[in-house]
XYZ file of C-alpha atoms in Angstrom:
114
model
C -28.064 83.975 -13.041
C -29.625 85.950 -10.472
C -33.236 83.707 -10.385
C -35.264 83.201 -7.573
C -37.721 80.454 -8.140
C -40.656 78.581 -6.989
C -40.494 74.942 -7.164
C -43.688 74.965 -9.422
C -41.726 77.105 -11.826
C -38.250 75.320 -11.128
C -40.715 71.700 -12.783
C -41.864 74.183 -15.904
C -37.853 75.523 -16.625
C -36.917 72.335 -16.853
C -39.167 70.427 -19.194
C -38.536 74.144 -21.254
C -34.778 73.218 -21.030
C -34.929 69.426 -21.538
C -38.199 70.228 -24.931
C -35.504 72.932 -26.152
C -32.300 72.383 -25.014
C -32.018 68.846 -24.065
C -33.463 67.473 -27.565
C -36.289 64.886 -25.344
C -36.511 63.663 -21.709
C -34.798 60.370 -21.215
C -37.076 57.133 -20.161
C -38.502 56.964 -16.342
C -36.097 53.986 -15.588
C -33.049 56.086 -16.760
C -33.805 59.238 -14.755
C -34.568 56.871 -12.366
C -30.687 55.849 -12.364
C -29.644 58.951 -12.671
C -31.362 60.154 -9.821
C -29.285 57.678 -7.576
C -26.008 58.324 -9.086
C -26.626 61.778 -7.205
C -27.627 61.001 -4.055
C -24.597 59.076 -4.832
C -21.826 61.452 -5.185
C -23.829 63.817 -2.841
C -23.185 61.218 -0.457
C -19.710 61.129 -1.259
C -18.718 64.698 -0.484
C -21.045 64.791 2.832
C -18.617 62.047 4.075
C -15.883 63.152 3.026
C -16.784 66.469 4.671
C -18.351 65.446 7.098
C -17.193 61.873 7.435
C -13.982 60.226 8.648
C -13.473 59.855 5.611
C -10.046 61.664 3.989
C -10.570 63.540 0.118
C -9.496 61.689 -2.949
C -8.237 64.525 -5.466
C -10.847 64.238 -7.244
C -12.995 64.914 -4.969
C -11.819 68.362 -3.722
C -13.203 70.023 -6.845
C -17.391 69.073 -6.380
C -19.277 71.077 -4.099
C -21.859 70.198 -2.038
C -24.896 72.492 -3.277
C -23.811 71.358 -7.176
C -24.989 68.106 -6.459
C -28.164 68.792 -4.099
C -29.361 71.066 -7.330
C -28.538 68.344 -9.923
C -30.184 65.881 -7.756
C -33.163 68.403 -7.953
C -32.870 68.860 -11.617
C -33.676 64.922 -12.097
C -36.118 65.206 -9.380
C -37.765 67.989 -11.844
C -37.649 65.221 -14.387
C -38.945 62.267 -13.315
C -42.328 64.767 -11.443
C -42.214 66.063 -14.969
C -42.510 62.917 -16.519
C -44.977 61.814 -14.122
C -47.356 63.893 -14.225
C -46.566 64.574 -10.347
C -46.742 68.337 -9.301
C -44.228 68.809 -6.540
C -45.719 72.289 -5.111
C -48.835 70.110 -3.983
C -46.821 67.042 -3.224
C -44.446 68.613 -0.680
C -47.649 70.871 0.884
C -50.049 67.387 1.501
C -46.391 66.405 3.055
C -45.894 69.332 4.920
C -50.023 68.844 6.141
C -49.162 65.189 6.973
C -45.585 65.803 9.069
C -47.680 68.195 10.808
C -50.883 66.170 11.440
C -48.820 63.064 12.086
C -45.266 64.449 14.480
C -47.274 66.948 15.858
C -45.466 65.832 19.030
C -43.485 62.868 17.259
C -40.707 64.681 17.776
C -40.805 67.044 20.819
C -41.654 64.002 22.918
C -38.592 61.745 21.936
C -36.299 61.609 24.809
C -33.358 60.876 21.405
C -33.354 64.149 20.613
C -33.422 66.160 24.005
C -30.060 64.174 24.480
C -26.492 65.921 23.405
């Protein structure tokens, strides 16, 4: 499948899929639990790929990109359920970071080391 989609389109596509193929949304707390599970799966891959832990046989078939996409999917679900427009939220978050952190990182001596 070859498609470039915006965040807003992603939210819409997930909503369409849930309402047709998925029947209905899981409730918000269930989706929050699923989100935590998916973040844990991503963490497991990251720790084994970039950290010191070795892979278990069951870890070898897991893909980093797929786990990240799972997280994005569930985040889209939660945003849809709670009325959050992630495009607007992301833009506002960028604005906040550009204002609050305009010089914070360039002046951070810890980041200049290494």
